[in-house]
Amino acid sequence: MEKQEVDVAIIGGGPAGLNAALVLARAKKKVAVIDEGRPRNEVTGAVHGFITRDGISPGEFRRIAKEEILAYPSASFVADTVISIAGTDGRFELRTMQGQVITSKKILFAVGMKDQPLSISGLKEVYGKSAFVCPYCDGWELRDQPLVIISKGTVLTHFAPVISGWTNQLTVCTNGPDELTEAQRQEFQHNDIPLFDSPIRHIDSNDGIVHQVVLEDGTEIPCRGIFFKPELVMGSDLPRTLGCEFTETGVLAVNEYGKTNIPGIYSAGDAASMMHQAIASASAGSFVAAVMNNELNTEAWAKNLKEVR
């Protein structure tokens, strides 16, 4: 059984985990990034809105990040999945699916979120090519085009006004009851946005590019792109099994320093935020890593003082 001892075990190799690893490695901490290699953004062609990296493919982004991190000898990557965690702050023991054991003083959950299976016929074929979830990431590429928004209820009342900044050719499909008040429906009428509540039968596309959304009542809505809100779940069940608290929105509850309610366990990125952007996750990973490093240094300082006394 392979064993490894580190200062910080980072579970998840997205932007948050990678940037955290870089900061910690530069602080001379032994850090291991444990990642199964199945990022949520692998369906997309490019990362956008990330200064100096705008338009880079997700795979190339991770390749460069790993190369930069491994330039520091105290950093390592483990291509595996953590299946159990035991212990307490200062000495956690992580076991992986392939039988590795990693002991760590602190843990950073950067596990992100994962999409639930896409239930709308034809959506899987266009997801990441002409159907997206974040206008800040992909709105520019669909600017001034006829777009369909698939959403409903309170989420829709926030989502639609944001997307309207990229195009004034919007149609809303709620794929069932719209869950709106009459006043909210009138908002869409005043903004000349058609609202359809018939279920979606199918999304027609060619090579991943949507050309129409077909409803069960026979309505055909031509479009060049789609924005939708997927159902998301945490990228790992481990935080819940450890007793970590969650917010009402389904992300890990952390304080302003990225600390969960469990001592020694932190979280950063999509797992602890509703701001699902690569650059925001990387920034959070950098900040929380500095917090963790400061705590490790402070603990070592206090231990030295205690030993002297």
XYZ file of C-alpha atoms in Angstrom:
309
model
C 0.000 0.000 0.000
C 1.501 3.315 -1.125
C 1.677 5.994 1.579
C 2.301 9.719 1.331
C 2.482 12.430 3.979
C 1.697 16.055 3.140
C 0.802 19.339 4.758
C -2.284 19.905 2.615
C -4.329 17.441 0.583
C -6.299 19.171 -2.157
C -9.233 17.144 -3.424
C -10.090 18.390 -6.892
C -7.924 19.602 -9.771
C -9.945 22.488 -11.202
C -8.859 26.149 -11.172
C -9.411 26.487 -7.409
C -7.403 23.395 -6.509
C -4.645 24.161 -9.000
C -4.143 27.752 -7.892
C -4.199 26.672 -4.256
C -1.516 24.081 -4.989
C 0.676 26.708 -6.646
C 0.424 29.106 -3.695
C 1.104 26.368 -1.146
C 4.024 24.910 -3.089
C 5.596 28.357 -3.302
C 5.187 28.560 0.482
C 7.313 25.386 0.822
C 4.393 23.237 1.885
C 4.071 19.611 0.876
C 0.877 19.509 -1.148
C -0.880 16.758 -3.071
C -3.618 17.391 -5.630
C -5.881 14.354 -5.834
C -8.075 14.412 -8.908
C -9.904 11.814 -10.985
C -9.433 13.780 -14.216
C -13.073 14.361 -15.159
C -13.625 18.138 -14.957
C -17.066 19.585 -15.505
C -15.808 21.971 -18.208
C -14.324 19.217 -20.376
C -17.420 19.482 -22.600
C -16.543 23.067 -23.537
C -14.068 24.146 -26.178
C -12.518 27.078 -24.361
C -12.063 28.928 -21.083
C -13.090 32.579 -21.327
C -12.819 35.660 -19.144
C -9.482 34.548 -17.664
C -6.873 37.229 -18.332
C -3.843 35.928 -20.326
C -5.752 32.654 -20.909
C -8.855 33.831 -22.770
C -9.860 31.177 -25.299
C -7.543 28.434 -24.040
C -8.932 24.888 -24.048
C -9.670 23.383 -20.613
C -7.192 20.575 -21.268
C -4.386 22.938 -22.192
C -5.194 25.112 -19.169
C -4.737 22.134 -16.860
C -1.591 20.976 -18.669
C 0.124 24.349 -18.234
C -1.034 24.618 -14.624
C 0.318 21.178 -13.761
C 3.637 21.964 -15.424
C 3.982 25.198 -13.444
C 3.058 23.534 -10.142
C 5.428 20.604 -10.583
C 8.300 23.063 -10.962
C 8.137 23.163 -7.147
C 9.521 19.961 -5.584
C 7.055 19.865 -2.677
C 4.028 19.500 -4.989
C 2.614 16.274 -6.388
C -0.412 15.014 -8.300
C -2.351 11.846 -7.579
C -4.599 10.585 -10.394
C -7.137 8.887 -8.172
C -10.388 9.302 -6.239
C -10.556 9.748 -2.468
C -13.096 7.305 -1.048
C -12.720 7.885 2.702
C -11.315 10.368 5.191
C -10.666 9.757 8.883
C -8.868 11.647 11.624
C -8.953 15.218 12.856
C -7.280 18.576 12.311
C -3.537 18.082 12.181
C -3.688 14.468 11.058
C -6.248 13.348 8.529
C -5.947 10.033 6.750
C -7.245 9.806 3.187
C -7.707 6.539 1.328
C -8.104 6.358 -2.422
C -9.864 3.996 -4.771
C -6.509 2.578 -5.927
C -5.388 1.840 -2.372
C -3.162 4.819 -1.645
C -3.047 6.317 1.841
C -2.318 10.014 2.282
C -1.920 11.636 5.673
C -2.419 15.373 5.761
C -2.557 18.173 8.308
C -5.243 20.082 6.416
C -7.752 19.341 3.640
C -9.024 21.607 0.895
C -12.185 20.515 -0.892
C -12.049 21.957 -4.405
C -14.380 19.323 -5.798
C -16.599 21.709 -7.751
C -20.051 20.719 -8.954
C -21.230 18.104 -11.430
C -24.169 18.211 -13.831
C -27.033 15.848 -13.270
C -27.999 13.885 -16.409
C -29.532 16.209 -18.987
C -33.168 15.156 -19.310
C -34.115 17.209 -22.408
C -33.820 15.300 -25.669
C -31.011 16.706 -27.815
C -29.465 18.877 -25.118
C -26.487 16.600 -24.549
C -25.511 16.909 -28.212
C -25.270 20.724 -28.056
C -23.981 21.209 -24.494
C -20.612 22.939 -24.612
C -20.917 23.656 -28.353
C -23.952 25.912 -28.713
C -25.721 25.437 -25.362
C -24.094 26.937 -22.299
C -24.756 27.780 -18.675
C -22.761 30.995 -18.164
C -23.107 34.075 -20.387
C -19.903 35.552 -18.960
C -18.059 32.491 -20.231
C -19.760 32.082 -23.611
C -22.071 35.047 -24.237
C -19.660 36.865 -26.548
C -19.576 33.974 -28.997
C -23.404 34.072 -29.239
C -23.772 37.863 -29.230
C -26.623 39.390 -31.275
C -27.927 35.936 -32.233
C -31.432 34.512 -31.646
C -31.135 32.581 -28.383
C -33.390 30.368 -26.296
C -33.281 30.460 -22.500
C -34.393 27.270 -20.764
C -35.316 28.121 -17.188
C -38.268 28.914 -14.951
C -39.364 30.617 -11.760
C -37.180 32.868 -9.665
C -34.010 31.697 -11.394
C -35.421 32.835 -14.736
C -36.216 36.327 -13.448
C -32.505 36.793 -12.685
C -31.072 34.798 -15.589
C -32.973 36.431 -18.467
C -32.094 40.080 -17.692
C -28.413 39.146 -17.506
C -28.422 37.349 -20.856
C -30.346 40.219 -22.480
C -27.109 42.212 -22.399
C -25.650 39.996 -25.155
C -28.659 39.917 -27.491
C -32.156 41.350 -27.835
C -33.362 38.243 -29.694
C -34.466 36.105 -26.767
C -37.132 33.443 -26.365
C -37.861 31.672 -23.086
C -38.849 27.997 -22.852
C -39.806 26.947 -19.341
C -40.271 23.259 -20.297
C -43.444 23.047 -18.250
C -45.261 25.444 -15.875
C -43.320 28.709 -15.755
C -43.692 29.148 -11.956
C -43.938 32.916 -12.467
C -46.364 35.467 -11.043
C -48.524 37.502 -13.380
C -46.366 40.559 -12.677
C -43.251 38.615 -13.663
C -44.874 37.446 -16.903
C -45.667 41.043 -17.746
C -41.981 41.916 -17.334
C -41.181 39.571 -20.207
C -44.017 41.009 -22.297
C -42.741 44.555 -21.734
C -39.288 43.433 -22.910
C -40.719 41.695 -26.008
C -39.523 38.250 -24.916
C -41.858 35.383 -25.910
C -42.555 32.904 -23.134
C -43.477 29.262 -23.910
C -44.464 26.789 -21.204
C -45.077 23.746 -23.381
C -42.625 20.906 -22.587
C -39.642 20.595 -24.908
C -39.893 17.636 -27.274
C -36.443 17.868 -28.828
C -33.533 20.167 -29.650
C -32.555 19.879 -33.315
C -28.891 20.422 -34.169
C -26.131 19.648 -36.664
C -22.623 18.839 -35.382
C -23.466 20.363 -32.015
C -24.909 23.605 -33.389
C -28.564 24.101 -32.486
C -30.949 25.316 -35.159
C -34.317 24.967 -33.435
C -36.113 23.945 -30.266
C -39.245 21.879 -30.878
C -42.007 21.895 -28.270
C -44.572 19.180 -27.537
C -47.365 21.389 -28.914
C -45.561 21.513 -32.272
C -44.064 24.985 -31.903
C -40.679 25.312 -33.604
C -38.348 28.010 -32.292
C -35.358 28.779 -34.541
C -32.221 29.758 -32.642
C -28.438 29.770 -32.805
C -27.730 29.138 -29.144
C -29.156 28.136 -25.795
C -28.516 29.170 -22.220
C -29.891 26.940 -19.494
C -29.589 26.229 -15.798
C -28.514 22.631 -15.155
C -29.234 20.662 -12.016
C -26.003 20.432 -10.053
C -24.692 18.206 -7.301
C -21.515 18.421 -5.260
C -18.533 16.812 -6.967
C -17.989 14.542 -3.948
C -20.105 13.146 -1.113
C -17.156 13.215 1.292
C -17.862 16.676 2.799
C -21.337 15.529 3.805
C -20.081 12.263 5.315
C -17.610 14.264 7.397
C -20.374 16.457 8.793
C -19.649 19.608 6.808
C -22.545 22.042 6.719
C -24.192 23.191 3.488
C -26.056 26.331 2.486
C -29.623 26.392 1.175
C -28.215 26.633 -2.360
C -26.381 23.324 -1.967
C -22.796 24.550 -1.660
C -20.471 24.085 1.294
C -20.976 26.624 4.063
C -17.666 28.407 4.654
C -16.707 31.567 6.485
C -14.869 34.510 4.922
C -11.612 32.533 5.115
C -12.894 29.414 3.366
C -13.185 27.411 6.594
C -15.958 24.841 6.966
C -17.475 23.987 10.341
C -14.998 21.096 10.667
C -11.571 22.222 11.995
C -8.813 21.732 9.445
C -11.172 21.400 6.472
C -11.523 24.199 3.944
C -13.259 24.664 0.623
C -12.844 26.937 -2.406
C -14.235 27.310 -5.904
C -17.606 26.112 -7.197
C -18.042 23.760 -4.232
C -18.311 26.789 -1.934
C -19.640 29.509 -4.246
C -22.383 30.296 -6.746
C -19.904 32.267 -8.885
C -19.098 29.514 -11.374
C -16.259 31.113 -13.313
C -12.747 29.749 -13.750
C -11.038 32.984 -12.774
C -13.226 33.404 -9.674
C -12.462 29.837 -8.593
C -8.726 30.331 -9.141
C -8.828 33.522 -7.081
C -10.671 31.773 -4.259
C -8.165 28.914 -4.329
C -5.279 31.364 -4.058
C -6.826 33.198 -1.108
C -7.812 30.092 0.859
C -4.370 28.572 0.275
C -2.789 31.642 1.866
C -5.137 31.274 4.833
C -4.193 27.604 5.218
C -0.494 28.373 4.944
C -0.756 31.081 7.596
C -2.537 28.670 9.918
C 0.094 25.971 9.403
C 2.885 28.462 10.081
C 1.155 29.811 13.178
C 0.623 26.290 14.541
C 4.279 25.405 13.968
C 5.345 28.651 15.659
C 3.183 27.916 18.718
C 4.452 24.327 18.894
C 8.052 25.548 18.941
C 7.285 27.932 21.769
C 5.605 25.190 23.758
C 8.588 22.876 23.318
C 10.979 25.589 24.533
C 8.920 26.134 27.668
